[in-house]
mmCIF file of C-alpha atoms and ligand atoms in Angstrom:
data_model
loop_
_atom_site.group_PDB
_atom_site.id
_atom_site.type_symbol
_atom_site.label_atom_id
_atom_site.label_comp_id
_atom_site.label_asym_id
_atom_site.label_seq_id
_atom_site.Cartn_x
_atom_site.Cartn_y
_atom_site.Cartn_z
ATOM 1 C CA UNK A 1 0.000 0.000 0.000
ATOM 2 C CA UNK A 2 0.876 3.602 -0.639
ATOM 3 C CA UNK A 3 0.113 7.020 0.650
ATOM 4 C CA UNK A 4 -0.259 9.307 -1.143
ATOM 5 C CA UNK A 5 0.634 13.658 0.431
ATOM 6 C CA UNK A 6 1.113 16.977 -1.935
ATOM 7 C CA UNK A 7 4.005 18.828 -1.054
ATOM 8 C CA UNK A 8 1.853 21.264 1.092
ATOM 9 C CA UNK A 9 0.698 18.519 3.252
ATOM 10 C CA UNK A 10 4.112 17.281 3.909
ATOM 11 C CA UNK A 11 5.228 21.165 4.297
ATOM 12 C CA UNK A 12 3.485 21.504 7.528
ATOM 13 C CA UNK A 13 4.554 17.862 9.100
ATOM 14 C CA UNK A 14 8.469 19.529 8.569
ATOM 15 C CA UNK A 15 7.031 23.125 9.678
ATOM 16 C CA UNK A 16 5.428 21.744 12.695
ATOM 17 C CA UNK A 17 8.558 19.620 13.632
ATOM 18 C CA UNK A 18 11.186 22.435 12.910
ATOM 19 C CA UNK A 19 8.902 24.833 15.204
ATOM 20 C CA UNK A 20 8.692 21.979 18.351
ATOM 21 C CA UNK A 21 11.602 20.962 18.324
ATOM 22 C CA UNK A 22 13.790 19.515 20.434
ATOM 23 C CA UNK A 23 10.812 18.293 21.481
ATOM 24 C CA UNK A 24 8.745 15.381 19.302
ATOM 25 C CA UNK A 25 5.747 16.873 17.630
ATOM 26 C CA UNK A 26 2.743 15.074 16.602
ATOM 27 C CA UNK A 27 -0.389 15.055 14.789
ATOM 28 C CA UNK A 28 -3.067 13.233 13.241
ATOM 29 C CA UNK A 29 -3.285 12.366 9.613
ATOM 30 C CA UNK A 30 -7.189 12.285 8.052
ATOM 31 C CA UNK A 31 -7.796 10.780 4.620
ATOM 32 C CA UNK A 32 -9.368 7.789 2.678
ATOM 33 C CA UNK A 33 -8.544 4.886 1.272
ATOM 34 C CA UNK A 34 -8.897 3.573 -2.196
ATOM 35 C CA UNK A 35 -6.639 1.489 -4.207
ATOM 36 C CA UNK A 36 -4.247 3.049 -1.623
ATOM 37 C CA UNK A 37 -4.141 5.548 0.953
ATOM 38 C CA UNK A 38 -4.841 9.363 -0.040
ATOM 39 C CA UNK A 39 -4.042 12.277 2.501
ATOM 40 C CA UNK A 40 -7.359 14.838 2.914
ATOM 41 C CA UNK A 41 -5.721 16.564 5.714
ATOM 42 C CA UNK A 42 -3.058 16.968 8.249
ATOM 43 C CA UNK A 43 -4.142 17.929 11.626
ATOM 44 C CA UNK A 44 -1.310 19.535 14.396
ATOM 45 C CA UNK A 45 -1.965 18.438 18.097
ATOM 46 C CA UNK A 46 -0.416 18.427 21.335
ATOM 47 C CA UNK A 47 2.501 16.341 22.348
ATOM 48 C CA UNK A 48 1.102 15.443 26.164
ATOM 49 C CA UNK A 49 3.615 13.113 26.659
ATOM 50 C CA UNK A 50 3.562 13.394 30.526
ATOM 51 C CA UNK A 51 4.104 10.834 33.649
ATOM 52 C CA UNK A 52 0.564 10.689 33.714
ATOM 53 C CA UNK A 53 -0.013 9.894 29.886
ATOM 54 C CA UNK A 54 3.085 7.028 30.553
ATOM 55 C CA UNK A 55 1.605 5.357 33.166
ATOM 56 C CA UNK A 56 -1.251 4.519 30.195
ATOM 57 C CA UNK A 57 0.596 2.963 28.351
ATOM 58 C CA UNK A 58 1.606 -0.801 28.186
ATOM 59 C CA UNK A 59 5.720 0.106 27.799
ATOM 60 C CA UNK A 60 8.920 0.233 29.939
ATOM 61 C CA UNK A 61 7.394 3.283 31.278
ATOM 62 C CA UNK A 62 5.744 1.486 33.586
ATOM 63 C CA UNK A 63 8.851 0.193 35.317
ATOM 64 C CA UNK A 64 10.779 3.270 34.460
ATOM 65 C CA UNK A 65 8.038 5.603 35.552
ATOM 66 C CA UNK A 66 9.888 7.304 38.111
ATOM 67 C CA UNK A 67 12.791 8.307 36.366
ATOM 68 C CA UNK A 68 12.856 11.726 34.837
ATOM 69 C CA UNK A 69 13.392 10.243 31.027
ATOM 70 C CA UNK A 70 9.639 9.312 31.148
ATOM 71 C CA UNK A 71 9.265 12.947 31.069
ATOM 72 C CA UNK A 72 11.426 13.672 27.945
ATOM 73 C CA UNK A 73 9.017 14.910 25.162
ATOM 74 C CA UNK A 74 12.220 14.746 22.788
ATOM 75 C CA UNK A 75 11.999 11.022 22.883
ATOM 76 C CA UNK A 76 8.225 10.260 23.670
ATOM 77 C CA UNK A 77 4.598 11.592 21.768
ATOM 78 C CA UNK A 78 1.307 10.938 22.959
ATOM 79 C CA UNK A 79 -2.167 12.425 21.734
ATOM 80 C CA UNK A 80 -4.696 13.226 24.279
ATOM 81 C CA UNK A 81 -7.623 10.159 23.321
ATOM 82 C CA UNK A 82 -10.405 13.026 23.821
ATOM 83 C CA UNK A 83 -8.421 14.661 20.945
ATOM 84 C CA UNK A 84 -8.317 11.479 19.056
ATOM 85 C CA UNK A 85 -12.373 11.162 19.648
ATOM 86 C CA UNK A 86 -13.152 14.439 18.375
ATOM 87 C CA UNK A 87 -11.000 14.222 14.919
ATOM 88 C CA UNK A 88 -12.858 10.901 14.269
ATOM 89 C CA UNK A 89 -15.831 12.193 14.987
ATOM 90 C CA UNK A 90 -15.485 15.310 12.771
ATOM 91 C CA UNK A 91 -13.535 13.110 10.095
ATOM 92 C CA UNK A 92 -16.262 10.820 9.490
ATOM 93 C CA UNK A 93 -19.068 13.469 8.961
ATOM 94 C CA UNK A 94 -17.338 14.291 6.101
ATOM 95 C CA UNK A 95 -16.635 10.641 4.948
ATOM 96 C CA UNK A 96 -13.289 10.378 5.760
ATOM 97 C CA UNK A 97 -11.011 8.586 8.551
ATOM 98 C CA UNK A 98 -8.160 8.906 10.617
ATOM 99 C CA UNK A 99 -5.175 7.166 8.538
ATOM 100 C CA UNK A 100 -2.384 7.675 10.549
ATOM 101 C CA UNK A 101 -0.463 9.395 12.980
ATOM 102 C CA UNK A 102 2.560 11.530 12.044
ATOM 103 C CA UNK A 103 5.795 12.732 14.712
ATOM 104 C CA UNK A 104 9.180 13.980 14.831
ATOM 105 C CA UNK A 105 12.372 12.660 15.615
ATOM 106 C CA UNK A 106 14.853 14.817 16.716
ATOM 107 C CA UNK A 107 18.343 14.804 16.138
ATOM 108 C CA UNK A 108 17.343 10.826 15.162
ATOM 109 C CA UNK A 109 16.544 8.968 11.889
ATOM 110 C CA UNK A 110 12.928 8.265 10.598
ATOM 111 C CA UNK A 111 12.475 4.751 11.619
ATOM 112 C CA UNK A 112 10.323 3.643 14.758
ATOM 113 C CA UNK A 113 11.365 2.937 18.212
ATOM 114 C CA UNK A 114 10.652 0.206 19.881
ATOM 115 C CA UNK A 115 7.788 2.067 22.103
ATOM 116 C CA UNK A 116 6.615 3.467 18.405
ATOM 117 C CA UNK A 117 6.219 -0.443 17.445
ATOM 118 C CA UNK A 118 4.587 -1.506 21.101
ATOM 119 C CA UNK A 119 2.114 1.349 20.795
ATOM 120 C CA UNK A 120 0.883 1.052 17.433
ATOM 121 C CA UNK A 121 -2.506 0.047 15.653
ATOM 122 C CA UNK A 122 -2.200 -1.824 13.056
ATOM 123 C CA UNK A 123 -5.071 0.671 11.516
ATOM 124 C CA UNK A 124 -3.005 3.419 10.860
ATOM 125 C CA UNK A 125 0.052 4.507 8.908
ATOM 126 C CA UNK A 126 2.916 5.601 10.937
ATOM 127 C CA UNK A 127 4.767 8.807 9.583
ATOM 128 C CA UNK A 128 7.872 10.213 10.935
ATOM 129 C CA UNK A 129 9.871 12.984 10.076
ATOM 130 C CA UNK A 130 13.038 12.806 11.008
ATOM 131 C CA UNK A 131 14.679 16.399 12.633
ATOM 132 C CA UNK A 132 18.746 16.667 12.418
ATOM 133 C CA UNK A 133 19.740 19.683 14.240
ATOM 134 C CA UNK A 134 16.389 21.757 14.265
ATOM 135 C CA UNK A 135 15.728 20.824 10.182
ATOM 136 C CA UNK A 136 13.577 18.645 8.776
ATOM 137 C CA UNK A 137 14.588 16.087 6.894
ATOM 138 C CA UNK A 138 13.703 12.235 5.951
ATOM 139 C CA UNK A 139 9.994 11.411 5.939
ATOM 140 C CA UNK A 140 9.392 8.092 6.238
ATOM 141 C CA UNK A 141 6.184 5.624 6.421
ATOM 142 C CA UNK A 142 5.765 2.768 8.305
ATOM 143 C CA UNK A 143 2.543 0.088 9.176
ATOM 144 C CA UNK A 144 2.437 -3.042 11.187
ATOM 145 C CA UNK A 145 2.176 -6.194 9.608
ATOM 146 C CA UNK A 146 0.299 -8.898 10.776
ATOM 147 C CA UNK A 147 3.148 -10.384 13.362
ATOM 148 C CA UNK A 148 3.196 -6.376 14.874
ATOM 149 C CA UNK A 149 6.375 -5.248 13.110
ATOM 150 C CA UNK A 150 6.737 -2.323 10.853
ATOM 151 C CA UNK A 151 7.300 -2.169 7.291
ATOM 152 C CA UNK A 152 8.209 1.086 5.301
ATOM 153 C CA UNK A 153 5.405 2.280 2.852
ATOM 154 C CA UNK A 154 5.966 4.413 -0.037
ATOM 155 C CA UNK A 155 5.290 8.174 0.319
ATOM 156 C CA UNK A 156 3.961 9.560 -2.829
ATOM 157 C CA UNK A 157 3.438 12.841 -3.869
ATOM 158 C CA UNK A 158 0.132 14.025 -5.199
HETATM 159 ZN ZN1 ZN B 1 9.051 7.763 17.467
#
């Protein structure tokens, strides 16, 4: 499968990143799906990566959760789920879906951690834009396959 961005859409994923970082950004990706996937719109949110949003999550945060790392929003994301809710909500009266989440890697290439792999659905796309010294660069796709690892999907440009 494919998905499929214009330049403008891609634009503000490396805008958003540049202007967050050296913190991860993050955002949610709305679109629909044909023969493969087709980017409608690209939505910015709140990184709320917090000890609070760790502790609800199934990861090494749990048993890490009192060191400060857990804290580190240059090496964590999370989306707040009543954010999630509402972008569903508003994507589908308008016949569309949430196809994937997008974040930033700072000063680290634009393939998945390990807590990107044990978090994610195997619903949406995975895009990360990778952020060497405060400037965008790589953009990368990823989805889980059916044994929960990722697999790079092509970006292509509308
Ligand atoms: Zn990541």
């Amino acid at each position: 499968m494919t998905i499929k961005f214009s330049q403008e859409q891609l634009q503000t994923i490396r805008t958003h990143a540049e202007n967050i970082y050296p913190q991860e950004c993050c955002g949610i990706i709305i679109g629909y799906m044909a023969l493969g996937k087709t980017v409608v719109e690209v939505i910015l949110t709140e990184n709320v990566w917090s000890i609070e949003t760790a502790f609800d999550f199934p990861t090494d945060a749990k048993k890490d959760g009192k060191t400060p790392d857990v804290l580190n929003k240059s090496r964590r994301y999370a989306i707040a789920p009543e954010i999630m809710l509402k972008v569903q909500k508003e994507a589908r009266s308008s016949s569309l879906n949430i196809i994937g989440i997008y974040h930033s890697h700072p000063d680290y290439p634009a393939i998945p951690s390990e807590s990107d792999r044990i978090l994610a659905w195997q619903e949406y796309s995975y895009i990360i834009v990778s952020v060497p010294n405060g400037k965008a660069g790589e953009i990368k796709s990823w989805h889980l396959n059916d044994t929960h690892q990722f697999q790079e999907e092509a970006i292509e440009i509308a």
